[in-house]
Tab-separated table of C-alpha atoms in Angstrom:
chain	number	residue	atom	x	y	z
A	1	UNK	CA	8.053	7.005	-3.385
A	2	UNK	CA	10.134	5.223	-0.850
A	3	UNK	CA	12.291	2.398	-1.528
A	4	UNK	CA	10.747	-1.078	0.266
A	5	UNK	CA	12.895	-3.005	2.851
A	6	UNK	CA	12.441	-6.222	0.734
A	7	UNK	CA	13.593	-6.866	-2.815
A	8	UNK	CA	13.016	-8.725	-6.018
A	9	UNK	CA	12.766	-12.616	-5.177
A	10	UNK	CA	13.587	-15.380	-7.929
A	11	UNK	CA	10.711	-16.926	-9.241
A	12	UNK	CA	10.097	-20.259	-10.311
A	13	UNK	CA	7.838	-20.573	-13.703
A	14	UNK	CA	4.355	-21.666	-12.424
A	15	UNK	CA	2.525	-21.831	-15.935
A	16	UNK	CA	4.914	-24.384	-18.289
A	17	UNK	CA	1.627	-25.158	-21.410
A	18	UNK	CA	0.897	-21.679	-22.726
A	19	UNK	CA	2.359	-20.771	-25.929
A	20	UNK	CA	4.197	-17.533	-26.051
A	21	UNK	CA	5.807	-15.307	-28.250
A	22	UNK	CA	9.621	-14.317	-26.983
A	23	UNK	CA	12.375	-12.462	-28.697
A	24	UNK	CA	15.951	-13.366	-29.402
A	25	UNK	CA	16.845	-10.426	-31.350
A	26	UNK	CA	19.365	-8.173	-28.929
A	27	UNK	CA	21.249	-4.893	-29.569
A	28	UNK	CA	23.648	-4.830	-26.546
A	29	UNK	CA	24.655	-0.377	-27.767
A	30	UNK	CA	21.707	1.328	-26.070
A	31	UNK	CA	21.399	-1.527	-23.359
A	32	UNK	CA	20.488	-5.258	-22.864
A	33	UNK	CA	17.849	-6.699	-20.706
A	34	UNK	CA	16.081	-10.151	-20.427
A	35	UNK	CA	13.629	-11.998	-18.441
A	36	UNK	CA	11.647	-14.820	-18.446
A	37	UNK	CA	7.980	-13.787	-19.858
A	38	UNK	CA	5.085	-16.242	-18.295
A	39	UNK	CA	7.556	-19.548	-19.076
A	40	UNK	CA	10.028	-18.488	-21.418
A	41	UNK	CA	13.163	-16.114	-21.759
A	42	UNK	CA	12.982	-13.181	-23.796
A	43	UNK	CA	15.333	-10.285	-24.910
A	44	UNK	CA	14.987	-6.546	-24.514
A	45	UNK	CA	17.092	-3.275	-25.747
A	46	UNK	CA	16.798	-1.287	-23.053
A	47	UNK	CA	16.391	2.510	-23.404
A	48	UNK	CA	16.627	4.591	-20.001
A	49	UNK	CA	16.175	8.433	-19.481
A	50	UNK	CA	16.829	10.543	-16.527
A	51	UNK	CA	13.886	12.973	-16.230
A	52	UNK	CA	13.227	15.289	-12.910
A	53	UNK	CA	15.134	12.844	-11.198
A	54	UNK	CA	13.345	10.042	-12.123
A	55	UNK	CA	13.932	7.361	-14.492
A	56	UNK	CA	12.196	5.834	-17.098
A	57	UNK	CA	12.329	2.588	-18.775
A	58	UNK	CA	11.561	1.580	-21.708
A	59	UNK	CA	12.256	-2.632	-22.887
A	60	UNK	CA	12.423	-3.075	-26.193
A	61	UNK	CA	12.037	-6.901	-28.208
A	62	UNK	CA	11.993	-7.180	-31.913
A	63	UNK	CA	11.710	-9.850	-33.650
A	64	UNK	CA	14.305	-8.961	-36.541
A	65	UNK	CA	16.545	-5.648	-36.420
A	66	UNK	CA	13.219	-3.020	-37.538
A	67	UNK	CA	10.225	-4.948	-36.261
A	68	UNK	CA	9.475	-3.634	-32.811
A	69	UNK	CA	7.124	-6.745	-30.944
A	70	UNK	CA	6.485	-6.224	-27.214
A	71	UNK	CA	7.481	-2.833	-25.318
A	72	UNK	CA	6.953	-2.349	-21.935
A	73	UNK	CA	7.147	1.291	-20.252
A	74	UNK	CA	7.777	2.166	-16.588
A	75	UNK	CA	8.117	5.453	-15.597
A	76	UNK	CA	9.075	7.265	-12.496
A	77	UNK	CA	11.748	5.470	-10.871
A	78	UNK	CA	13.739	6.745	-8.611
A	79	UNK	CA	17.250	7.688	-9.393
A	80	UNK	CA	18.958	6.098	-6.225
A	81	UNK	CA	19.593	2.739	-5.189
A	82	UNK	CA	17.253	0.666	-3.799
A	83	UNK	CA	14.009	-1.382	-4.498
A	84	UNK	CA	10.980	0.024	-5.730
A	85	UNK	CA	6.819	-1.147	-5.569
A	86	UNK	CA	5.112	-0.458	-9.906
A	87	UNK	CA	1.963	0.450	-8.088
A	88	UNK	CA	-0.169	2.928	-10.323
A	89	UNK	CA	-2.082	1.614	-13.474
A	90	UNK	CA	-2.515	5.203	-15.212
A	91	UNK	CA	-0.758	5.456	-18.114
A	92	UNK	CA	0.625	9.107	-17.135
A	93	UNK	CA	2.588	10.265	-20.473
A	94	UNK	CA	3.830	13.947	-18.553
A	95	UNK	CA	6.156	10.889	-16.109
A	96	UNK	CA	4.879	12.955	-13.007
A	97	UNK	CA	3.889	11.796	-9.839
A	98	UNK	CA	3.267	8.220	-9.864
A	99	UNK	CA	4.760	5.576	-10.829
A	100	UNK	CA	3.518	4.041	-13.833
A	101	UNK	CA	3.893	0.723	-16.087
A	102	UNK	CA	2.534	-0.268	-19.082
A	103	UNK	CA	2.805	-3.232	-21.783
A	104	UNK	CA	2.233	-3.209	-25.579
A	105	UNK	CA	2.265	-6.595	-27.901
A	106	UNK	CA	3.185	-4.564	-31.602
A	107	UNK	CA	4.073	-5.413	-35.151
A	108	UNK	CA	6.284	-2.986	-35.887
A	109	UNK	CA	4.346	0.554	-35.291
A	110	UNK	CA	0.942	-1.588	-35.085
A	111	UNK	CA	-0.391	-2.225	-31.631
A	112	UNK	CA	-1.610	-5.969	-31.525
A	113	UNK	CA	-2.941	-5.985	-27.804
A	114	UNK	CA	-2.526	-3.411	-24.952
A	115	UNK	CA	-1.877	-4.376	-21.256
A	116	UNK	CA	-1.851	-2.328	-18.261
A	117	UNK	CA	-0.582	-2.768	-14.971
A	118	UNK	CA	-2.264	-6.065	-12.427
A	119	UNK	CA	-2.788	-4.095	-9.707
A	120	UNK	CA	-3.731	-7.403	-7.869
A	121	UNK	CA	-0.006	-8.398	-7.568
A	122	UNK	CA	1.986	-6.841	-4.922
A	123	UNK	CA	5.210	-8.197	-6.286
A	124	UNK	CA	5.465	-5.628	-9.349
A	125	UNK	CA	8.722	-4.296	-8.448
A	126	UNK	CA	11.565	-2.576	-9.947
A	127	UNK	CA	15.360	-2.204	-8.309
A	128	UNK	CA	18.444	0.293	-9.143
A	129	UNK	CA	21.235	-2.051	-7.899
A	130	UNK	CA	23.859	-0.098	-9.799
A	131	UNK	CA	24.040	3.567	-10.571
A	132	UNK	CA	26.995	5.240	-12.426
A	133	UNK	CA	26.307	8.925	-12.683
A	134	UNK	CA	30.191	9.801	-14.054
A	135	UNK	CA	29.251	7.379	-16.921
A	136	UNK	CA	25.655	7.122	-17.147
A	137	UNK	CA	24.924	3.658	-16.480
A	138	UNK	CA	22.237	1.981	-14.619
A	139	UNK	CA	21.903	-1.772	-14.004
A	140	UNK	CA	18.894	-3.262	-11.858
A	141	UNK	CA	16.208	-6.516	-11.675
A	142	UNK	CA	12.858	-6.309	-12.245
A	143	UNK	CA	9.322	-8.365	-11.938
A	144	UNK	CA	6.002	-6.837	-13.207
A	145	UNK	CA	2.490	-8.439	-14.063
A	146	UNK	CA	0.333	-6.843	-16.769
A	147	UNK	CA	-3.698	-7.690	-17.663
A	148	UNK	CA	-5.335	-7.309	-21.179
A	149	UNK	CA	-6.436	-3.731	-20.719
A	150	UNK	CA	-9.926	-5.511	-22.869
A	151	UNK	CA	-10.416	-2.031	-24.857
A	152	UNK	CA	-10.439	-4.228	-28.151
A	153	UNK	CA	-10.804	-7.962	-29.192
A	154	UNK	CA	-7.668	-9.734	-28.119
A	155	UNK	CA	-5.731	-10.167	-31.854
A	156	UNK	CA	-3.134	-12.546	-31.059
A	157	UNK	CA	-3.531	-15.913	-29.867
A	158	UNK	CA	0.276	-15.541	-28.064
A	159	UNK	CA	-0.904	-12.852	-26.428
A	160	UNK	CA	-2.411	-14.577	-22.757
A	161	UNK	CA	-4.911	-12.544	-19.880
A	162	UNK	CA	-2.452	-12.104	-17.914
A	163	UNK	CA	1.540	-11.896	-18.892
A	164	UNK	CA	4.177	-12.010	-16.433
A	165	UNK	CA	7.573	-10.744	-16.446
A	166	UNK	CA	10.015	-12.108	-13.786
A	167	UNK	CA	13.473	-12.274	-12.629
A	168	UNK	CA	14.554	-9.549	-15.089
A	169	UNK	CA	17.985	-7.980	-15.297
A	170	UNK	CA	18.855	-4.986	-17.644
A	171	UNK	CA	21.874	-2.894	-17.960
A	172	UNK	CA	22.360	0.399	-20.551
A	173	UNK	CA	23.694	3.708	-20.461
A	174	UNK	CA	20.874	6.474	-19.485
A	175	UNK	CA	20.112	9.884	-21.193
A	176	UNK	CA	19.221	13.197	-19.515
């Protein structure tokens, strides 16, 4: 994986009628990240690893301190500065090889509605804009689309097609 030239651009919120759910609820020990989900801001723990060199992410929201909501996994970042394309839609739970994203809408440890990457959307991006390795910290932006992966009945009315994630910032301490 190569980092691109360009980076992650603001966005402007294009859909402003669709209900949502988002998530206030924010634990700033392991890590805090946020971003505006299809027209709204919501509020992630973030939970990083180092593994082979490459990172992975995982964005917590919960919607009091035990009830997990929506989790979204990226795997196989880079550990080095820079801006990086989400381009595989495999689910790859061994973190080798590609680069892989994936979205979950839960209550607690019950899945409501799966998503998987929208491979139709060049602008799923990811970008290390800090690394501390003394200290293990790692700050960055993201923007990543996910589509109802349609291997069940959509169960939540919140839950849309399609759900964006955009101008995303997160900052947390990583484990090796």
């Amino acid at each position: 994986i190569t980092p691109v030239d360009t980076c992650i651009i603001k966005e402007n919120i294009v859909d402003s009628l669709s209900m949502i759910n988002v998530y206030l609820q924010t634990d700033t020990i392991p890590g805090l990240a946020y971003s505006t989900k299809v027209n709204n801001k919501t509020y992630f723990n973030l939970y990083s690893q180092l593994v082979k060199s490459n990172f992975v992410f995982i964005f917590n929201s919960f919607e009091d301190k035990t009830t997990e909501t929506d989790i979204i996994y990226i795997f196989d970042i880079p550990a080095a500065l820079g801006c990086y394309h989400i381009i595989d839609p495999s689910f790859n739970a061994t973190f080798e090889g590609k680069t892989n994203a994936y979205f979950s809408n839960n209550d607690g440890d019950v899945i409501i509605d799966e998503y998987l990457l929208d491979t139709s959307r060049t602008d799923n991006r990811i970008e290390i804009t800090r690394l501390d390795t003394l200290n293990k910290i790692v700050e960055g932006k993201f923007a990543i689309s996910f589509v109802f992966a349609h291997n069940r009945p959509k169960r939540s009315p919140y839950n849309l097609e399609r759900m964006r994630f955009f101008n995303g910032i997160f900052r947390g301490k990583y484990t090796e």
